[in-house]
PDB file of C-alpha atoms in Angstrom:
ATOM      1  CA  MET A   1       0.475  -0.067   0.126  1.00 89.00           C
ATOM      2  CA  ILE A   2       1.882   3.552  -1.397  1.00 94.00           C
ATOM      3  CA  VAL A   3       1.668   5.948   2.159  1.00 94.00           C
ATOM      4  CA  TYR A   4       2.274  10.152   1.156  1.00 94.00           C
ATOM      5  CA  LYS A   5       4.117  10.939   4.009  1.00 93.00           C
ATOM      6  CA  ASP A   6       3.683  14.663   3.277  1.00 92.00           C
ATOM      7  CA  ILE A   7       1.147  16.705   2.397  1.00 95.00           C
ATOM      8  CA  GLU A   8       2.579  18.174  -0.927  1.00 95.00           C
ATOM      9  CA  ALA A   9       2.387  14.340  -2.627  1.00 95.00           C
ATOM     10  CA  PHE A  10      -0.412  13.817  -1.678  1.00 96.00           C
ATOM     11  CA  ASN A  11      -1.802  16.708  -3.238  1.00 96.00           C
ATOM     12  CA  GLN A  12      -0.200  16.151  -6.290  1.00 95.00           C
ATOM     13  CA  TYR A  13      -1.713  12.318  -5.847  1.00 96.00           C
ATOM     14  CA  VAL A  14      -5.383  14.036  -5.738  1.00 94.00           C
ATOM     15  CA  GLY A  15      -5.252  17.159  -7.459  1.00 94.00           C
ATOM     16  CA  LEU A  16      -5.349  19.677  -4.932  1.00 94.00           C
ATOM     17  CA  PRO A  17      -3.081  23.401  -5.013  1.00 94.00           C
ATOM     18  CA  LYS A  18       0.443  22.631  -3.234  1.00 94.00           C
ATOM     19  CA  PRO A  19       0.621  23.707  -0.118  1.00 94.00           C
ATOM     20  CA  LEU A  20       2.298  26.440   0.856  1.00 91.00           C
ATOM     21  CA  ASP A  21       3.989  25.528   4.282  1.00 88.00           C
ATOM     22  CA  ASN A  22       5.259  22.166   4.970  1.00 87.00           C
ATOM     23  CA  ASP A  23       3.028  22.062   8.604  1.00 91.00           C
ATOM     24  CA  ILE A  24      -0.314  23.465   7.900  1.00 93.00           C
ATOM     25  CA  ASN A  25      -1.804  23.410   4.910  1.00 95.00           C
ATOM     26  CA  ILE A  26      -5.443  24.498   3.892  1.00 95.00           C
ATOM     27  CA  GLY A  27      -7.604  24.653   0.842  1.00 94.00           C
ATOM     28  CA  MET A  28     -11.220  25.290  -1.003  1.00 93.00           C
ATOM     29  CA  TYR A  29     -12.149  21.923  -3.100  1.00 90.00           C
ATOM     30  CA  ASP A  30     -14.736  24.254  -5.472  1.00 84.00           C
ATOM     31  CA  GLY A  31     -14.077  24.021  -8.899  1.00 78.00           C
ATOM     32  CA  ILE A  32     -11.065  22.074  -8.633  1.00 86.00           C
ATOM     33  CA  LYS A  33     -10.671  19.122 -11.133  1.00 87.00           C
ATOM     34  CA  MET A  34      -9.583  15.544  -8.618  1.00 89.00           C
ATOM     35  CA  ARG A  35      -9.268  12.300  -8.497  1.00 90.00           C
ATOM     36  CA  LEU A  36     -12.695  10.737  -7.992  1.00 86.00           C
ATOM     37  CA  TYR A  37     -11.559   7.280  -7.779  1.00 89.00           C
ATOM     38  CA  SER A  38      -8.392   5.242  -5.488  1.00 91.00           C
ATOM     39  CA  GLU A  39      -7.371   2.012  -4.209  1.00 93.00           C
ATOM     40  CA  PRO A  40      -6.819   2.237  -0.144  1.00 93.00           C
ATOM     41  CA  ILE A  41      -3.740   4.443   0.394  1.00 95.00           C
ATOM     42  CA  MET A  42      -2.303   5.720   3.477  1.00 94.00           C
ATOM     43  CA  ILE A  43      -0.747   9.099   4.876  1.00 94.00           C
ATOM     44  CA  ASP A  44       1.868  10.328   7.220  1.00 94.00           C
ATOM     45  CA  PHE A  45      -0.515  13.514   8.428  1.00 93.00           C
ATOM     46  CA  TYR A  46      -3.926  14.517   9.744  1.00 91.00           C
ATOM     47  CA  ARG A  47      -6.912  15.776   7.322  1.00 93.00           C
ATOM     48  CA  ILE A  48     -10.395  17.359   8.371  1.00 92.00           C
ATOM     49  CA  SER A  49     -12.322  17.335   5.072  1.00 92.00           C
ATOM     50  CA  ILE A  50     -15.520  19.376   5.615  1.00 93.00           C
ATOM     51  CA  LYS A  51     -17.581  18.042   2.046  1.00 90.00           C
ATOM     52  CA  THR A  52     -20.957  19.662   2.051  1.00 88.00           C
ATOM     53  CA  ASN A  53     -22.534  17.671  -1.719  1.00 82.00           C
ATOM     54  CA  TYR A  54     -20.866  14.525  -0.489  1.00 77.00           C
ATOM     55  CA  VAL A  55     -23.140  11.132  -1.933  1.00 73.00           C
ATOM     56  CA  ASP A  56     -21.827   7.583   0.273  1.00 66.00           C
ATOM     57  CA  ILE A  57     -22.639   4.904  -2.945  1.00 64.00           C
ATOM     58  CA  TYR A  58     -21.710   2.189  -0.023  1.00 57.00           C
ATOM     59  CA  ALA A  59     -23.966   3.750   3.076  1.00 60.00           C
ATOM     60  CA  SER A  60     -27.144   1.218   3.990  1.00 56.00           C
ATOM     61  CA  ASP A  61     -29.412   4.055   2.912  1.00 61.00           C
ATOM     62  CA  TYR A  62     -28.064   4.876  -0.392  1.00 61.00           C
ATOM     63  CA  ASN A  63     -30.013   5.089  -3.412  1.00 66.00           C
ATOM     64  CA  PRO A  64     -29.261   5.327  -6.741  1.00 68.00           C
ATOM     65  CA  ASP A  65     -32.891   6.742  -8.722  1.00 71.00           C
ATOM     66  CA  ASN A  66     -32.623   9.140  -5.705  1.00 72.00           C
ATOM     67  CA  PRO A  67     -28.827   9.938  -3.986  1.00 69.00           C
ATOM     68  CA  GLN A  68     -29.044  11.919  -0.365  1.00 74.00           C
ATOM     69  CA  ALA A  69     -25.974  13.917  -0.381  1.00 77.00           C
ATOM     70  CA  ILE A  70     -24.718  14.709   2.795  1.00 79.00           C
ATOM     71  CA  LYS A  71     -22.546  17.975   4.565  1.00 88.00           C
ATOM     72  CA  GLY A  72     -20.652  15.544   6.235  1.00 89.00           C
ATOM     73  CA  VAL A  73     -16.562  16.282   8.435  1.00 91.00           C
ATOM     74  CA  PHE A  74     -14.730  13.803   7.211  1.00 90.00           C
ATOM     75  CA  PHE A  75     -10.953  13.395   9.608  1.00 89.00           C
ATOM     76  CA  ASP A  76      -8.189  11.131   8.292  1.00 89.00           C
ATOM     77  CA  SER A  77      -4.703   9.800  10.803  1.00 87.00           C
ATOM     78  CA  PRO A  78      -1.659   8.049   9.342  1.00 88.00           C
ATOM     79  CA  GLU A  79      -1.690   4.024  10.167  1.00 83.00           C
ATOM     80  CA  HIS A  80      -5.623   3.720   8.853  1.00 85.00           C
ATOM     81  CA  PRO A  81      -6.149   3.222   5.018  1.00 89.00           C
ATOM     82  CA  LEU A  82      -8.203   5.697   3.212  1.00 89.00           C
ATOM     83  CA  ALA A  83      -9.802   5.125   0.096  1.00 88.00           C
ATOM     84  CA  TRP A  84     -13.200   7.023  -2.356  1.00 85.00           C
ATOM     85  CA  ASP A  85     -15.303   6.517  -5.097  1.00 82.00           C
ATOM     86  CA  VAL A  86     -16.178   9.472  -5.962  1.00 79.00           C
ATOM     87  CA  GLN A  87     -19.658  10.617  -8.117  1.00 72.00           C
ATOM     88  CA  GLN A  88     -18.647  13.949  -8.315  1.00 75.00           C
ATOM     89  CA  GLU A  89     -16.435  16.426  -7.592  1.00 81.00           C
ATOM     90  CA  VAL A  90     -16.514  17.073  -4.379  1.00 83.00           C
ATOM     91  CA  ASN A  91     -17.803  20.491  -2.947  1.00 89.00           C
ATOM     92  CA  GLY A  92     -16.239  22.410   0.647  1.00 92.00           C
ATOM     93  CA  MET A  93     -12.960  22.866   2.787  1.00 94.00           C
ATOM     94  CA  TYR A  94     -10.417  20.721   3.161  1.00 95.00           C
ATOM     95  CA  LEU A  95      -6.773  21.050   6.619  1.00 95.00           C
ATOM     96  CA  GLN A  96      -4.842  18.785   6.421  1.00 95.00           C
ATOM     97  CA  ILE A  97      -1.852  19.138   9.479  1.00 93.00           C
ATOM     98  CA  SER A  98       1.675  17.485   9.917  1.00 92.00           C
ATOM     99  CA  LYS A  99       2.074  15.174  12.063  1.00 89.00           C
ATOM    100  CA  LYS A 100       4.574  17.353  14.321  1.00 89.00           C
ATOM    101  CA  LEU A 101       2.239  19.699  14.950  1.00 88.00           C
ATOM    102  CA  ILE A 102      -0.480  17.708  16.043  1.00 85.00           C
ATOM    103  CA  GLU A 103       2.252  16.118  18.970  1.00 84.00           C
ATOM    104  CA  GLU A 104       3.655  19.652  19.721  1.00 85.00           C
ATOM    105  CA  ASN A 105      -0.668  20.785  20.245  1.00 81.00           C
ATOM    106  CA  ARG A 106      -1.921  17.208  21.221  1.00 71.00           C
ATOM    107  CA  PHE A 107      -4.240  18.605  23.447  1.00 68.00           C
ATOM    108  CA  LEU A 108      -6.226  20.837  21.036  1.00 66.00           C
ATOM    109  CA  PHE A 109      -6.729  17.882  18.990  1.00 65.00           C
ATOM    110  CA  GLN A 110      -7.092  14.522  20.349  1.00 61.00           C
ATOM    111  CA  ASN A 111     -10.831  14.353  20.948  1.00 64.00           C
ATOM    112  CA  ALA A 112     -11.637  14.972  17.261  1.00 66.00           C
ATOM    113  CA  LEU A 113      -9.167  13.489  15.635  1.00 68.00           C
ATOM    114  CA  GLU A 114     -10.663  10.110  17.205  1.00 71.00           C
ATOM    115  CA  TYR A 115     -14.035  10.508  16.959  1.00 73.00           C
ATOM    116  CA  GLY A 116     -13.603  10.511  13.443  1.00 71.00           C
ATOM    117  CA  GLN A 117     -11.760   7.476  13.162  1.00 73.00           C
ATOM    118  CA  HIS A 118     -15.196   5.659  14.069  1.00 79.00           C
ATOM    119  CA  GLU A 119     -18.551   8.233  12.443  1.00 81.00           C
ATOM    120  CA  VAL A 120     -18.854  10.929   9.665  1.00 85.00           C
ATOM    121  CA  LEU A 121     -19.628  14.046  11.328  1.00 88.00           C
ATOM    122  CA  ILE A 122     -23.476  14.958   9.872  1.00 89.00           C
ATOM    123  CA  MET A 123     -23.648  18.741  10.154  1.00 91.00           C
ATOM    124  CA  ASN A 124     -27.230  20.541   9.541  1.00 91.00           C
ATOM    125  CA  ASP A 125     -27.434  24.233   8.189  1.00 92.00           C
ATOM    126  CA  ILE A 126     -26.720  25.981  10.640  1.00 94.00           C
ATOM    127  CA  GLU A 127     -23.565  24.219  11.704  1.00 94.00           C
ATOM    128  CA  LEU A 128     -22.194  24.267   8.312  1.00 94.00           C
ATOM    129  CA  GLU A 129     -22.525  28.113   8.272  1.00 95.00           C
ATOM    130  CA  GLU A 130     -20.717  27.814  11.612  1.00 95.00           C
ATOM    131  CA  ILE A 131     -17.443  25.993  10.610  1.00 94.00           C
ATOM    132  CA  LYS A 132     -17.828  28.460   7.333  1.00 94.00           C
ATOM    133  CA  LEU A 133     -17.258  31.946   9.237  1.00 95.00           C
ATOM    134  CA  VAL A 134     -14.906  30.345  11.281  1.00 95.00           C
ATOM    135  CA  PHE A 135     -13.283  28.680   8.078  1.00 95.00           C
ATOM    136  CA  TYR A 136     -12.587  31.642   5.721  1.00 94.00           C
ATOM    137  CA  GLN A 137     -10.617  33.326   8.507  1.00 94.00           C
ATOM    138  CA  LEU A 138      -8.916  30.607   9.087  1.00 94.00           C
ATOM    139  CA  TYR A 139      -8.054  30.543   5.037  1.00 94.00           C
ATOM    140  CA  LYS A 140      -7.264  34.074   4.686  1.00 93.00           C
ATOM    141  CA  HIS A 141      -4.632  33.616   7.367  1.00 93.00           C
ATOM    142  CA  TYR A 142      -3.534  31.162   5.924  1.00 93.00           C
ATOM    143  CA  GLN A 143      -2.226  32.983   2.498  1.00 91.00           C
ATOM    144  CA  LEU A 144      -0.865  35.981   4.693  1.00 88.00           C
ATOM    145  CA  PRO A 145       2.521  35.873   3.889  1.00 79.00           C
ATOM    146  CA  GLN A 146       5.146  35.222   7.453  1.00 76.00           C
ATOM    147  CA  GLU A 147       1.617  34.928   9.530  1.00 74.00           C
ATOM    148  CA  ASN A 148       2.420  33.529  12.474  1.00 81.00           C
ATOM    149  CA  LYS A 149       1.738  30.128  12.944  1.00 85.00           C
ATOM    150  CA  ASN A 150       0.606  30.830  15.986  1.00 88.00           C
ATOM    151  CA  VAL A 151      -2.750  32.456  14.595  1.00 91.00           C
ATOM    152  CA  LEU A 152      -3.930  29.229  12.901  1.00 91.00           C
ATOM    153  CA  ILE A 153      -3.150  27.745  15.106  1.00 91.00           C
ATOM    154  CA  SER A 154      -5.568  29.608  17.364  1.00 90.00           C
ATOM    155  CA  TYR A 155      -8.395  29.996  14.832  1.00 92.00           C
ATOM    156  CA  ILE A 156      -7.857  25.588  14.197  1.00 91.00           C
ATOM    157  CA  HIS A 157      -8.195  25.217  17.556  1.00 89.00           C
ATOM    158  CA  VAL A 158     -12.180  27.329  17.149  1.00 92.00           C
ATOM    159  CA  LEU A 159     -12.909  24.808  14.406  1.00 92.00           C
ATOM    160  CA  ILE A 160     -12.410  22.040  16.219  1.00 89.00           C
ATOM    161  CA  SER A 161     -14.156  22.417  19.151  1.00 89.00           C
ATOM    162  CA  LEU A 162     -16.834  23.390  17.839  1.00 91.00           C
ATOM    163  CA  LEU A 163     -16.399  20.162  15.040  1.00 90.00           C
ATOM    164  CA  GLU A 164     -15.916  18.690  19.300  1.00 87.00           C
ATOM    165  CA  SER A 165     -19.591  20.773  20.533  1.00 88.00           C
ATOM    166  CA  PHE A 166     -21.493  19.061  17.186  1.00 90.00           C
ATOM    167  CA  TYR A 167     -20.605  15.564  17.835  1.00 87.00           C
ATOM    168  CA  THR A 168     -21.710  15.914  20.954  1.00 85.00           C
ATOM    169  CA  ARG A 169     -25.300  17.355  19.644  1.00 88.00           C
ATOM    170  CA  GLN A 170     -24.867  14.434  17.183  1.00 87.00           C
ATOM    171  CA  PHE A 171     -24.164  11.833  20.192  1.00 85.00           C
ATOM    172  CA  SER A 172     -27.753  12.311  21.183  1.00 83.00           C
ATOM    173  CA  THR A 173     -29.720  12.213  17.651  1.00 81.00           C
ATOM    174  CA  ASP A 174     -29.605   9.182  17.788  1.00 75.00           C
ATOM    175  CA  ILE A 175     -29.549   7.406  21.478  1.00 80.00           C
ATOM    176  CA  LYS A 176     -29.950   3.660  20.133  1.00 80.00           C
ATOM    177  CA  LYS A 177     -26.513   4.143  17.693  1.00 78.00           C
ATOM    178  CA  TYR A 178     -24.851   4.038  20.856  1.00 87.00           C
ATOM    179  CA  ASN A 179     -26.023   2.081  23.367  1.00 88.00           C
ATOM    180  CA  HIS A 180     -24.130  -1.012  21.665  1.00 88.00           C
ATOM    181  CA  ILE A 181     -21.645   0.893  23.210  1.00 91.00           C
ATOM    182  CA  VAL A 182     -22.501   1.388  27.076  1.00 92.00           C
ATOM    183  CA  SER A 183     -23.836  -2.069  26.816  1.00 93.00           C
ATOM    184  CA  GLU A 184     -20.672  -3.536  25.679  1.00 93.00           C
ATOM    185  CA  PHE A 185     -18.552  -1.898  28.563  1.00 94.00           C
ATOM    186  CA  GLN A 186     -20.541  -2.628  30.940  1.00 95.00           C
ATOM    187  CA  PHE A 187     -20.762  -5.906  30.192  1.00 94.00           C
ATOM    188  CA  LEU A 188     -17.009  -6.225  29.825  1.00 95.00           C
ATOM    189  CA  LEU A 189     -16.598  -4.017  32.918  1.00 95.00           C
ATOM    190  CA  ASN A 190     -18.465  -6.510  34.983  1.00 94.00           C
ATOM    191  CA  THR A 191     -16.702  -9.962  33.572  1.00 94.00           C
ATOM    192  CA  TYR A 192     -13.863  -8.058  33.917  1.00 94.00           C
ATOM    193  CA  PHE A 193     -12.727 -10.342  36.813  1.00 93.00           C
ATOM    194  CA  ASP A 194     -14.454 -14.197  36.018  1.00 91.00           C
ATOM    195  CA  LYS A 195     -10.936 -14.191  35.281  1.00 90.00           C
ATOM    196  CA  GLU A 196      -7.678 -14.389  37.279  1.00 89.00           C
ATOM    197  CA  VAL A 197      -6.208 -10.527  36.235  1.00 90.00           C
ATOM    198  CA  GLN A 198      -2.620  -8.538  36.134  1.00 89.00           C
ATOM    199  CA  GLU A 199      -3.571  -6.067  36.070  1.00 93.00           C
ATOM    200  CA  LEU A 200      -6.482  -3.310  36.812  1.00 94.00           C
ATOM    201  CA  PRO A 201      -8.805  -2.731  34.276  1.00 95.00           C
ATOM    202  CA  SER A 202      -8.442   0.439  32.302  1.00 95.00           C
ATOM    203  CA  VAL A 203     -10.200   2.606  29.906  1.00 95.00           C
ATOM    204  CA  LYS A 204      -7.607   1.662  27.080  1.00 94.00           C
ATOM    205  CA  TYR A 205      -7.890  -1.835  27.520  1.00 95.00           C
ATOM    206  CA  PHE A 206     -11.525  -2.097  26.764  1.00 96.00           C
ATOM    207  CA  ALA A 207     -11.322   1.033  24.028  1.00 93.00           C
ATOM    208  CA  HIS A 208      -8.638  -2.239  22.504  1.00 94.00           C
ATOM    209  CA  GLN A 209     -11.709  -4.377  23.749  1.00 95.00           C
ATOM    210  CA  MET A 210     -13.690  -2.749  21.584  1.00 93.00           C
ATOM    211  CA  MET A 211     -11.657  -1.577  18.979  1.00 90.00           C
ATOM    212  CA  LEU A 212     -12.488   2.250  19.949  1.00 90.00           C
ATOM    213  CA  SER A 213     -10.445   5.038  20.495  1.00 87.00           C
ATOM    214  CA  PRO A 214     -10.337   5.638  24.612  1.00 89.00           C
ATOM    215  CA  ASN A 215     -11.081   9.031  24.224  1.00 87.00           C
ATOM    216  CA  TYR A 216     -14.203   8.015  21.940  1.00 89.00           C
ATOM    217  CA  LEU A 217     -14.989   5.927  24.659  1.00 92.00           C
ATOM    218  CA  GLY A 218     -15.628   7.563  27.479  1.00 91.00           C
ATOM    219  CA  ASP A 219     -16.799  10.700  26.204  1.00 89.00           C
ATOM    220  CA  ILE A 220     -19.084   8.032  24.757  1.00 91.00           C
ATOM    221  CA  ILE A 221     -19.887   6.514  28.225  1.00 93.00           C
ATOM    222  CA  LYS A 222     -19.737  10.215  30.324  1.00 92.00           C
ATOM    223  CA  HIS A 223     -22.156  11.249  27.297  1.00 90.00           C
ATOM    224  CA  PHE A 224     -25.148   8.447  28.356  1.00 91.00           C
ATOM    225  CA  THR A 225     -23.975   7.568  31.985  1.00 91.00           C
ATOM    226  CA  ASN A 226     -22.818  11.473  33.088  1.00 91.00           C
ATOM    227  CA  LYS A 227     -19.623   9.428  34.850  1.00 93.00           C
ATOM    228  CA  THR A 228     -16.604   9.084  33.690  1.00 94.00           C
ATOM    229  CA  ALA A 229     -14.923   5.720  32.132  1.00 94.00           C
ATOM    230  CA  ILE A 230     -12.630   5.623  35.326  1.00 95.00           C
ATOM    231  CA  GLU A 231     -15.246   6.906  37.198  1.00 95.00           C
ATOM    232  CA  THR A 232     -16.630   3.951  36.409  1.00 95.00           C
ATOM    233  CA  ILE A 233     -14.159   1.351  36.425  1.00 96.00           C
ATOM    234  CA  GLN A 234     -13.698   2.633  39.776  1.00 95.00           C
ATOM    235  CA  ILE A 235     -16.288   2.462  42.029  1.00 95.00           C
ATOM    236  CA  PHE A 236     -16.787  -0.490  39.727  1.00 95.00           C
ATOM    237  CA  VAL A 237     -13.564  -2.467  41.233  1.00 95.00           C
ATOM    238  CA  ILE A 238     -14.346  -0.524  44.986  1.00 95.00           C
ATOM    239  CA  GLU A 239     -17.559  -2.517  45.402  1.00 94.00           C
ATOM    240  CA  GLN A 240     -15.555  -5.737  44.035  1.00 94.00           C
ATOM    241  CA  ALA A 241     -13.573  -4.765  46.515  1.00 94.00           C
ATOM    242  CA  LYS A 242     -15.696  -4.713  49.811  1.00 94.00           C
ATOM    243  CA  LYS A 243     -17.362  -7.874  48.703  1.00 92.00           C
ATOM    244  CA  ARG A 244     -13.575  -9.853  49.443  1.00 92.00           C
ATOM    245  CA  ILE A 245     -12.889  -7.560  52.351  1.00 93.00           C
ATOM    246  CA  GLN A 246     -16.452  -9.095  54.187  1.00 89.00           C
ATOM    247  CA  GLN A 247     -15.936 -12.317  52.962  1.00 87.00           C
ATOM    248  CA  GLY A 248     -13.211 -12.007  55.523  1.00 80.00           C
ATOM    249  CA  ASP A 249     -11.180 -14.824  53.652  1.00 82.00           C
ATOM    250  CA  LEU A 250      -8.258 -13.062  52.232  1.00 89.00           C
ATOM    251  CA  SER A 251      -5.661  -9.949  53.551  1.00 92.00           C
ATOM    252  CA  ILE A 252      -6.039  -6.955  52.428  1.00 93.00           C
ATOM    253  CA  ALA A 253      -2.681  -7.351  50.205  1.00 94.00           C
ATOM    254  CA  GLU A 254      -3.899  -9.751  48.641  1.00 94.00           C
ATOM    255  CA  ILE A 255      -7.780  -8.649  47.750  1.00 94.00           C
ATOM    256  CA  ALA A 256      -5.320  -5.510  46.334  1.00 94.00           C
ATOM    257  CA  TYR A 257      -3.059  -7.878  44.002  1.00 94.00           C
ATOM    258  CA  GLN A 258      -6.194 -10.112  43.060  1.00 93.00           C
ATOM    259  CA  LEU A 259      -8.062  -7.043  41.887  1.00 94.00           C
ATOM    260  CA  GLY A 260      -5.234  -6.348  39.754  1.00 94.00           C
ATOM    261  CA  PHE A 261      -3.502  -3.043  42.379  1.00 94.00           C
ATOM    262  CA  GLU A 262       0.786  -3.561  41.955  1.00 91.00           C
ATOM    263  CA  TYR A 263       1.005  -1.953  45.262  1.00 92.00           C
ATOM    264  CA  PRO A 264      -1.560  -2.454  48.230  1.00 92.00           C
ATOM    265  CA  ASN A 265      -0.708   0.809  49.707  1.00 94.00           C
ATOM    266  CA  TYR A 266      -2.527   2.420  46.034  1.00 94.00           C
ATOM    267  CA  PHE A 267      -5.398   0.422  46.608  1.00 94.00           C
ATOM    268  CA  ALA A 268      -5.472   1.617  50.386  1.00 94.00           C
ATOM    269  CA  LYS A 269      -5.202   5.412  48.715  1.00 93.00           C
ATOM    270  CA  MET A 270      -8.439   4.713  46.700  1.00 94.00           C
ATOM    271  CA  PHE A 271     -10.432   2.706  49.001  1.00 94.00           C
ATOM    272  CA  LYS A 272     -10.462   5.249  51.405  1.00 93.00           C
ATOM    273  CA  LYS A 273     -11.216   8.075  48.899  1.00 92.00           C
ATOM    274  CA  HIS A 274     -14.171   6.049  47.807  1.00 93.00           C
ATOM    275  CA  VAL A 275     -15.861   5.052  50.733  1.00 93.00           C
ATOM    276  CA  GLY A 276     -14.268   7.038  53.322  1.00 93.00           C
ATOM    277  CA  VAL A 277     -12.234   4.618  55.445  1.00 93.00           C
ATOM    278  CA  SER A 278      -9.139   2.206  55.086  1.00 93.00           C
ATOM    279  CA  PRO A 279      -9.875  -0.854  54.185  1.00 92.00           C
ATOM    280  CA  THR A 280      -8.463  -1.645  57.232  1.00 91.00           C
ATOM    281  CA  ALA A 281     -10.807  -0.452  59.156  1.00 91.00           C
ATOM    282  CA  PHE A 282     -14.125  -1.315  57.221  1.00 91.00           C
ATOM    283  CA  LYS A 283     -13.002  -5.096  56.953  1.00 86.00           C
ATOM    284  CA  ASN A 284     -12.959  -4.418  61.298  1.00 86.00           C
ATOM    285  CA  HIS A 285     -16.272  -2.439  61.338  1.00 76.00           C
ATOM    286  CA  LYS A 286     -18.077  -5.687  59.398  1.00 58.00           C
ATOM    287  CA  LYS A 287     -16.632  -8.416  61.661  1.00 54.00           C
ATOM    288  CA  PRO A 288     -20.014  -9.752  63.621  1.00 48.00           C
TER     289      PRO A 288
END
């Protein structure tokens, strides 16, 4: 599979103009004759593509006699194959960002980039107009000679923040779509200690099991349960600990190791934070 290491090489392949900058590339699709079909390729940078007339011929509800275009935001990132087959020229905007810039400003971009690995953001007309206002300002500054890159990053941050807020709206519009994620997480958590474990359960572990990114899973859980995934895991672990303490067969240290804690002191600290007393005090209080 061909990997396009930089933005300029990819743009040449697709038919987009040469970028003005090696780290940030901003442009409009409108009026550009691009490659309409591509076998799977990979890119070594990040893309945010805002398409205002996209028709997905592989969608389950696609009707060739009445194709419905969407206003969608698409995210592409390194190590994820990228392929397309479109029937017409794309309208919209694109933003391409180097890995170096992402790593230097990871706190600005992490959530939205991870959301995009799992689902397209479908915008309504109002949201699209709001995005356009920010994007046009970003595009204007991008074209200015010697523009301070921090100004571009600030506008990109506003753009990303808007997209993340639109994702939150999307999470609420089709609850059934996300119910299985919450249910699977709860099932995996509830069965985690059915076998001997070597470490504490973590958001990263469950995300890997569900083939999701940790941030995406965590935000779905928080949105629908009003608790973070980490809080949910810790509460479950403490309940497991209380049951085992009440059984009275094991020492506090043995219970800590059994639950995956590397250090009993850390277990005691977490237990007291949630229960209000130390594991030892809890055990002595529960003695008949």
